[in-house]
PDB file of N, CA and C in Angstrom:
ATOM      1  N   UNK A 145      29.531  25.711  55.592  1.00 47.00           N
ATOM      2  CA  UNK A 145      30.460  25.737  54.467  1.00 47.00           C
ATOM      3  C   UNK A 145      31.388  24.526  54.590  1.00 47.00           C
ATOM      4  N   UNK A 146      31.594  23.916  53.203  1.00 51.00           N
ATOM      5  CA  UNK A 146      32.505  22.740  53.582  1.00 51.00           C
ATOM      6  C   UNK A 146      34.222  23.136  53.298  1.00 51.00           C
ATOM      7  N   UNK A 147      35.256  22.055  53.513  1.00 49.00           N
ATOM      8  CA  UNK A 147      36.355  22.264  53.097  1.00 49.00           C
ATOM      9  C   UNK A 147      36.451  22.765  51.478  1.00 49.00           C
ATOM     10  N   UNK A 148      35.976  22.379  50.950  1.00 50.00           N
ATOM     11  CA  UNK A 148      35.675  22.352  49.249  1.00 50.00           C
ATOM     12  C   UNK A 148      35.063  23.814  48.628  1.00 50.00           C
ATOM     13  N   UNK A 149      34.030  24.018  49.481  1.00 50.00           N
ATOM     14  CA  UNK A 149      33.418  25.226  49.184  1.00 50.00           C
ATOM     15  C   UNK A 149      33.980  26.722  49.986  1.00 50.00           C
ATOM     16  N   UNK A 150      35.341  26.368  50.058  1.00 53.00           N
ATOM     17  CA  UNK A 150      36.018  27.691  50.848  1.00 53.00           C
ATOM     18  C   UNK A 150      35.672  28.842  50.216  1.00 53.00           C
ATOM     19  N   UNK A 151      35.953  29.276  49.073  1.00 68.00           N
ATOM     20  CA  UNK A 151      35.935  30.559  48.245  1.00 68.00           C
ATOM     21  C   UNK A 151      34.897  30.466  47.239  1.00 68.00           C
ATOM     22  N   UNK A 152      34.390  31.261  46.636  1.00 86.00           N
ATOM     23  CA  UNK A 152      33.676  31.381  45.591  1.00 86.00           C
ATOM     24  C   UNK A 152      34.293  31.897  44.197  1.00 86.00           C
ATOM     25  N   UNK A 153      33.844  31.346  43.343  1.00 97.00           N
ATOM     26  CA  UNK A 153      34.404  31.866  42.163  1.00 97.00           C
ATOM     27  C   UNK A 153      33.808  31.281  40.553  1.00 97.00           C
ATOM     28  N   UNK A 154      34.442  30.742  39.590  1.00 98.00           N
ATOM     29  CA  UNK A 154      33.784  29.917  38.510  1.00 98.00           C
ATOM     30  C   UNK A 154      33.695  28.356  38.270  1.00 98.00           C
ATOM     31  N   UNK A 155      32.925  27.477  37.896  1.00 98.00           N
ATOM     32  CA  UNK A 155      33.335  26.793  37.124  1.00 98.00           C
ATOM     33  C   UNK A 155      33.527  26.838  35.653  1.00 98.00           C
ATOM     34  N   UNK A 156      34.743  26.454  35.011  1.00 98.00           N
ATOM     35  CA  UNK A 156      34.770  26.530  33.931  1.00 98.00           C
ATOM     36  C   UNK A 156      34.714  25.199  32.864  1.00 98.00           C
ATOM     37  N   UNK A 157      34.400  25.695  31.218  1.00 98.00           N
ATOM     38  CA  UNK A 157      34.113  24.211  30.476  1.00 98.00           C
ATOM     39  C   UNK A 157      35.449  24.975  29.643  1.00 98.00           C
ATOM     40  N   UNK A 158      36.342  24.358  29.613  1.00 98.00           N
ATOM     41  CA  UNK A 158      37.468  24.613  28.411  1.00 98.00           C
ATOM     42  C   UNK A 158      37.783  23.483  27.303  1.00 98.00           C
ATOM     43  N   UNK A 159      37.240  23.912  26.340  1.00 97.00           N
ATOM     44  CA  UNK A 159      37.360  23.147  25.089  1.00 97.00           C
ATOM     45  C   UNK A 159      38.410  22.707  24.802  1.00 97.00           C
ATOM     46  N   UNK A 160      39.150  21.522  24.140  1.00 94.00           N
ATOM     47  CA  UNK A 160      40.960  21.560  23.189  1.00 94.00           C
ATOM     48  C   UNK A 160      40.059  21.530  21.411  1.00 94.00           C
ATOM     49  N   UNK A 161      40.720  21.714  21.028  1.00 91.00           N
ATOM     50  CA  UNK A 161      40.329  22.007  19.646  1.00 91.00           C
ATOM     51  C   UNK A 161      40.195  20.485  18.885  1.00 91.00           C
ATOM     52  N   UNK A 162      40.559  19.296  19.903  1.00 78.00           N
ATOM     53  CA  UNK A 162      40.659  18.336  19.396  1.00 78.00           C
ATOM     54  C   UNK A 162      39.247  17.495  19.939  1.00 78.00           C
ATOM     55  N   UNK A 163      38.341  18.506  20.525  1.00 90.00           N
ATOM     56  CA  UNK A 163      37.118  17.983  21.371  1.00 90.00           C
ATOM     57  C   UNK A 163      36.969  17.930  22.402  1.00 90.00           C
ATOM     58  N   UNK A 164      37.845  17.116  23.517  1.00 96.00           N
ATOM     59  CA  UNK A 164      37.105  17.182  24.736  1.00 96.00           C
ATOM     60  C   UNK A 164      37.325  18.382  25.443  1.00 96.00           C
ATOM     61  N   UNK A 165      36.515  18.535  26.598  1.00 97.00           N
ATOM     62  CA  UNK A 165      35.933  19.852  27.404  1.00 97.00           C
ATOM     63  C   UNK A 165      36.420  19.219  28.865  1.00 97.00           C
ATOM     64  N   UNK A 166      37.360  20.459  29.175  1.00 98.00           N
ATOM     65  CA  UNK A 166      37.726  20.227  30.806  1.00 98.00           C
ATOM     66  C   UNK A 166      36.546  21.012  31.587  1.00 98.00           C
ATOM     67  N   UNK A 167      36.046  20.517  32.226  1.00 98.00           N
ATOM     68  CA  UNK A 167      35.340  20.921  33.459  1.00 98.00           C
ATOM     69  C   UNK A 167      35.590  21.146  35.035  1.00 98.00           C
ATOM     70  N   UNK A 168      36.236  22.632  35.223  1.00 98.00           N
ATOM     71  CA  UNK A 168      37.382  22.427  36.358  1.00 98.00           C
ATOM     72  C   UNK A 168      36.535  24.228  36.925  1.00 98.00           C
ATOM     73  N   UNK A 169      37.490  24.497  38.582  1.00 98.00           N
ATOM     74  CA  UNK A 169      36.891  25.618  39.003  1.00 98.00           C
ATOM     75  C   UNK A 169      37.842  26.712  39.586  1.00 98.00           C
ATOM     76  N   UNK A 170      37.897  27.840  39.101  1.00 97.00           N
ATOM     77  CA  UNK A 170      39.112  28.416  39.431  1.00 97.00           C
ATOM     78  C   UNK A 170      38.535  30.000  39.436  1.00 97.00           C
ATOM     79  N   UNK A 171      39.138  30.501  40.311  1.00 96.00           N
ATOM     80  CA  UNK A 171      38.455  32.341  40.844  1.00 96.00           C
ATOM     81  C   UNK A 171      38.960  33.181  39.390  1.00 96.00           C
ATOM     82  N   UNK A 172      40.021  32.947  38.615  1.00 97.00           N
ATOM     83  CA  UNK A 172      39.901  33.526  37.135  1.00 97.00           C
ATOM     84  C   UNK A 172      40.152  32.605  36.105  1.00 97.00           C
ATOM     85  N   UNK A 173      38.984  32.343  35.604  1.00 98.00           N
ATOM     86  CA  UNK A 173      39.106  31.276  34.460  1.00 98.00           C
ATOM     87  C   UNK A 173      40.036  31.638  33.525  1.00 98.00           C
ATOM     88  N   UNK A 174      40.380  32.677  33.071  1.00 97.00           N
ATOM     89  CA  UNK A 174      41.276  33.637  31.893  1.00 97.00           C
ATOM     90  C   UNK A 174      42.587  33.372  32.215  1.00 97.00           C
ATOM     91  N   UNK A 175      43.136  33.163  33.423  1.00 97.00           N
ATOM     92  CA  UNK A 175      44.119  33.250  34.216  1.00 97.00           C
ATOM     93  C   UNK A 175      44.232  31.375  33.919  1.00 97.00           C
ATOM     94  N   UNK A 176      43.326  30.576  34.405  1.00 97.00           N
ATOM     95  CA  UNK A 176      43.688  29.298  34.556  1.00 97.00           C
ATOM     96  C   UNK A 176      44.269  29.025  33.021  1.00 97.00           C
ATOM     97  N   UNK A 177      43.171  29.235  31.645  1.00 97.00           N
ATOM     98  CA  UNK A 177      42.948  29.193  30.788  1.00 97.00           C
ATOM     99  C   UNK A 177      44.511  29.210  30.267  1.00 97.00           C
ATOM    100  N   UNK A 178      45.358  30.216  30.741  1.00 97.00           N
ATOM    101  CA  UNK A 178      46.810  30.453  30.362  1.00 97.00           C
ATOM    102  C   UNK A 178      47.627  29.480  31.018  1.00 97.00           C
ATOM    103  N   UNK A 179      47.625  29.009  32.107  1.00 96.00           N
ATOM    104  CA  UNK A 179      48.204  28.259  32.713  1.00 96.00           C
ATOM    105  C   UNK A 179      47.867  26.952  31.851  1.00 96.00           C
ATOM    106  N   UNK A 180      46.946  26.413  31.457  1.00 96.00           N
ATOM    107  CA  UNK A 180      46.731  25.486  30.766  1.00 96.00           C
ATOM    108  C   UNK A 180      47.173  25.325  29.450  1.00 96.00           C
ATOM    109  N   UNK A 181      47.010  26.095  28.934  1.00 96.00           N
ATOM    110  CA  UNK A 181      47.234  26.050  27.589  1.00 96.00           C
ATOM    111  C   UNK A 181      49.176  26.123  27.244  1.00 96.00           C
ATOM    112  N   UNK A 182      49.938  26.586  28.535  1.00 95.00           N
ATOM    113  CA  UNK A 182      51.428  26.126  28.460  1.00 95.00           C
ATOM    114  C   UNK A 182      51.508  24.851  27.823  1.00 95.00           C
ATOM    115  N   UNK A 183      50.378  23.773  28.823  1.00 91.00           N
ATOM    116  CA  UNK A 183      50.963  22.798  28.866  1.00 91.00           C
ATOM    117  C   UNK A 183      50.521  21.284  27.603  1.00 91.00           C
ATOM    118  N   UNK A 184      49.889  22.074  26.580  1.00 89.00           N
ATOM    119  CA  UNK A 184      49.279  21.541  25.373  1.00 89.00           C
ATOM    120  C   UNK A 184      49.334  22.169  24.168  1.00 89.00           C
ATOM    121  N   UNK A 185      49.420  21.691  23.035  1.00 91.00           N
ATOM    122  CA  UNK A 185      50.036  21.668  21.816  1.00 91.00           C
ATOM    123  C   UNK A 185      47.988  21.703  21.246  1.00 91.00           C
ATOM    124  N   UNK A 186      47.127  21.185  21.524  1.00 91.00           N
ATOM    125  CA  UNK A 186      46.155  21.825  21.069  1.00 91.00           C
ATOM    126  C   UNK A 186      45.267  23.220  21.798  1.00 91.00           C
ATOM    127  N   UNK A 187      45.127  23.945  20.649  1.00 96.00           N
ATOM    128  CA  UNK A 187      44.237  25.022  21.227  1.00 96.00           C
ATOM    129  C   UNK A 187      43.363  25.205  21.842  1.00 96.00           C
ATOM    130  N   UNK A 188      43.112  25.946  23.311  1.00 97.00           N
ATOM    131  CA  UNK A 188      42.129  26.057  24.215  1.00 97.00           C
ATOM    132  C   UNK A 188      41.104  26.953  23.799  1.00 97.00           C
ATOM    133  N   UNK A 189      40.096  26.823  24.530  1.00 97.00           N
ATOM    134  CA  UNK A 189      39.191  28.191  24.412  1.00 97.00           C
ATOM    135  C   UNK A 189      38.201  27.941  25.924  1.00 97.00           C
ATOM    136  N   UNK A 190      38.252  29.129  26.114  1.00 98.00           N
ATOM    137  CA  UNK A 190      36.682  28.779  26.899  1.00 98.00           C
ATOM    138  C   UNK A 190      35.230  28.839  26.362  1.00 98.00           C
ATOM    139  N   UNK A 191      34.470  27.772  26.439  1.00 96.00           N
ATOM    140  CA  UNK A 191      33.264  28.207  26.080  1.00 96.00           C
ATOM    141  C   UNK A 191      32.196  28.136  26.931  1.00 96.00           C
ATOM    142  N   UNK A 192      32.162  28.501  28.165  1.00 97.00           N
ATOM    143  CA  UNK A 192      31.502  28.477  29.296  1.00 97.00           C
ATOM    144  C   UNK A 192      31.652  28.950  30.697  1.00 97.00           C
ATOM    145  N   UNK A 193      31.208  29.698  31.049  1.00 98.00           N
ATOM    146  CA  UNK A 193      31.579  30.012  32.731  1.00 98.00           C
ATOM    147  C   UNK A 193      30.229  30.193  33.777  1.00 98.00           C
ATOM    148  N   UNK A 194      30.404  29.558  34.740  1.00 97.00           N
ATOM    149  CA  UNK A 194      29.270  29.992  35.869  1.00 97.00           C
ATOM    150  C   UNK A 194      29.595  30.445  37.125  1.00 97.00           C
ATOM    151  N   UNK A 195      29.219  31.175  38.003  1.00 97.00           N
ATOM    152  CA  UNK A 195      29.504  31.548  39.371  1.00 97.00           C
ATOM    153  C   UNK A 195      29.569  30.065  40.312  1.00 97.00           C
ATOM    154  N   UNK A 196      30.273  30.126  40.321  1.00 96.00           N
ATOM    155  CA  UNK A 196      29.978  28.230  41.394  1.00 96.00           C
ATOM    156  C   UNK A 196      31.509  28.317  42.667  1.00 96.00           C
ATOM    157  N   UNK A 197      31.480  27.171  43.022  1.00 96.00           N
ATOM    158  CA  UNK A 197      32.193  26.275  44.454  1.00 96.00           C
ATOM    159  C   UNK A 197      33.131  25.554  43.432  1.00 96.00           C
ATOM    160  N   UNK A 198      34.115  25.024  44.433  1.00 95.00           N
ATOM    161  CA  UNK A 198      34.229  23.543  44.245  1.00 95.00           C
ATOM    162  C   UNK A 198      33.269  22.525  43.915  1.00 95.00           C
ATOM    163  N   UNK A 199      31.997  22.500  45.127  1.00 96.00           N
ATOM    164  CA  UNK A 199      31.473  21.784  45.192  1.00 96.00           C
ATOM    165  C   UNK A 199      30.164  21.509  43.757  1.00 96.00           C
ATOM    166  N   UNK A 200      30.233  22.697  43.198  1.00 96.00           N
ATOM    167  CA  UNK A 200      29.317  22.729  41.820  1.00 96.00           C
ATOM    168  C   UNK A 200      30.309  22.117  40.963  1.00 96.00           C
ATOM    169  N   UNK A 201      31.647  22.431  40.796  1.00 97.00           N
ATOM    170  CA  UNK A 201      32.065  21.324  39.833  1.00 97.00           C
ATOM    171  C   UNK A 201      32.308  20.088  39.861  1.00 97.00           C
ATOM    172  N   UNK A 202      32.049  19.814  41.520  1.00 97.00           N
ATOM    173  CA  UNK A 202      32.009  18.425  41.597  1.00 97.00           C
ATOM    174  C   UNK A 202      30.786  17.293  41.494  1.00 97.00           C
ATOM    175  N   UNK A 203      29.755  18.711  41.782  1.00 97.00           N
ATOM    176  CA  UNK A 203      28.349  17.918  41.218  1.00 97.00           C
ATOM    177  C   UNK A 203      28.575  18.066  39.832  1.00 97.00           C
ATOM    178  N   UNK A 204      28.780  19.045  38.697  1.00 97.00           N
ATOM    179  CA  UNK A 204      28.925  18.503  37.410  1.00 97.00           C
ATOM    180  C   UNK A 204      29.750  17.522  36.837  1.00 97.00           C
ATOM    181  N   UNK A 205      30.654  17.095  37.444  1.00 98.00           N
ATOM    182  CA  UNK A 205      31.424  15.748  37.254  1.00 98.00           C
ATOM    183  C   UNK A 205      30.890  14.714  37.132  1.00 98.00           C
ATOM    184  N   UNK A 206      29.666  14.912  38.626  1.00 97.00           N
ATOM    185  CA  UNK A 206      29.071  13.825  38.512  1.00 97.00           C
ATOM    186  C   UNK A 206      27.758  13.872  37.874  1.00 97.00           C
ATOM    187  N   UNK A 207      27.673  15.090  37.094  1.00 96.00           N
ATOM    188  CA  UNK A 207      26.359  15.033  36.053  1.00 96.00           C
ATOM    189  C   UNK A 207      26.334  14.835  34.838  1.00 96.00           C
ATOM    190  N   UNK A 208      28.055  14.729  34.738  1.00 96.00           N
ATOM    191  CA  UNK A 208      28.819  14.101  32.940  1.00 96.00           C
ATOM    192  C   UNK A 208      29.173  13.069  33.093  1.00 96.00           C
ATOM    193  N   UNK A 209      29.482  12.485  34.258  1.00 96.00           N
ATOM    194  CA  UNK A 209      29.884  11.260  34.752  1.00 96.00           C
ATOM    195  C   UNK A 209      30.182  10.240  33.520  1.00 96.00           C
ATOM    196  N   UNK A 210      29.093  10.168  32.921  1.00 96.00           N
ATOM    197  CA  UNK A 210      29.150   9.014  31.683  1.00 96.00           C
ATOM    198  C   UNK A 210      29.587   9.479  30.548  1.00 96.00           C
ATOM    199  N   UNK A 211      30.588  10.761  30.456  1.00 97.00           N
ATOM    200  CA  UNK A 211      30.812  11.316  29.430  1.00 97.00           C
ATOM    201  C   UNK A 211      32.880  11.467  29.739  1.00 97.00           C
ATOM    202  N   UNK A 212      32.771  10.822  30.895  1.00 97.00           N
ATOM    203  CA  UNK A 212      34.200  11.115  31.403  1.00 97.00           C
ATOM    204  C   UNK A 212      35.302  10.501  30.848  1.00 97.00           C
ATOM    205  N   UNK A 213      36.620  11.490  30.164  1.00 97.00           N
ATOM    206  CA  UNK A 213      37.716  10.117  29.646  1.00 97.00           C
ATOM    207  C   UNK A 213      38.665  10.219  30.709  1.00 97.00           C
ATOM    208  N   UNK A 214      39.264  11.613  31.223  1.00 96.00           N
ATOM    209  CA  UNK A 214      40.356  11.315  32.373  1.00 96.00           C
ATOM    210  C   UNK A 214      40.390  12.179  33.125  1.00 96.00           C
ATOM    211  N   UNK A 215      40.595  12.380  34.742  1.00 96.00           N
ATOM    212  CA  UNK A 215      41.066  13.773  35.094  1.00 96.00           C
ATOM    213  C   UNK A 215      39.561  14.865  35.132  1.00 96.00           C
ATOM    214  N   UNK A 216      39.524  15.807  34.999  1.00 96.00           N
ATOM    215  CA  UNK A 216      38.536  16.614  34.612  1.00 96.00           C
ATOM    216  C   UNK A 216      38.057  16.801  33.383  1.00 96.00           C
ATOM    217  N   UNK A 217      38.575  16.031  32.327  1.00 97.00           N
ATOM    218  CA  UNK A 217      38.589  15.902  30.344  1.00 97.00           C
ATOM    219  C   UNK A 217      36.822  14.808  30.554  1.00 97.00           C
ATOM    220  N   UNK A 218      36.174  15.503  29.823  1.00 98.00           N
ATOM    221  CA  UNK A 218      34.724  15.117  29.548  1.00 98.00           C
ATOM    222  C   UNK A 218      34.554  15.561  28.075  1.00 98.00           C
ATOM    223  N   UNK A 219      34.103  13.725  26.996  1.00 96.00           N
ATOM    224  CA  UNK A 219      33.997  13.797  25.828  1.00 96.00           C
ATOM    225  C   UNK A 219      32.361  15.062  25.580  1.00 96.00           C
ATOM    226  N   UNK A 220      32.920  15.648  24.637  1.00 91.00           N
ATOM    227  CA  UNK A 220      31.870  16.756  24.657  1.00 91.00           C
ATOM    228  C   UNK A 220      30.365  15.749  23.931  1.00 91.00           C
ATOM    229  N   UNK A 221      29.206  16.194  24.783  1.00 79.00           N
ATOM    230  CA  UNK A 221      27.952  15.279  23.938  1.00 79.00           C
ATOM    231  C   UNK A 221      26.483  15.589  25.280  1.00 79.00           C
ATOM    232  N   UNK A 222      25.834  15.038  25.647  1.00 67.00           N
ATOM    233  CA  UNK A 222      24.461  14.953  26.211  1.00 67.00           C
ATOM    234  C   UNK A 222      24.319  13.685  27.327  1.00 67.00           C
TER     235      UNK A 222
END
């Protein structure tokens, strides 16, 4: 097990209503989801969850890689 992969829990894809999709990992997405959405003036949603690590959202980071604008914010697309 690495430092990264201490606990198990989700990764999540959280939409802003203005398009891009955060891709981040947290043991209650519902819970993060609120914490986030304090801190923005556009509307969240989740539209995605998987059982994962750290380390799964850090391989999907690097599987949007070319889709990345800042932070964990990935322009939504293929």
């Amino acid at each position: 097990m690495t430092a990264r992969q201490a606990t198990d829990g989700f990764v999540y894809f959280i939409r802003a209503a203005r398009g891009p999709i955060k891709i981040g990992f947290a043991r209650d997405p519902r819970k993060r989801l609120m914490e986030l959405q304090i801190g923005t003036s556009d509307d969240l949603s989740i539209v995605h969850t998987i059982p994962g690590t750290e380390d799964t959202e850090h391989a999907l980071h690097e599987r949007f890689g070319h889709l990345h604008i800042r932070g964990e914010w990935f322009r939504a697309g293929y």
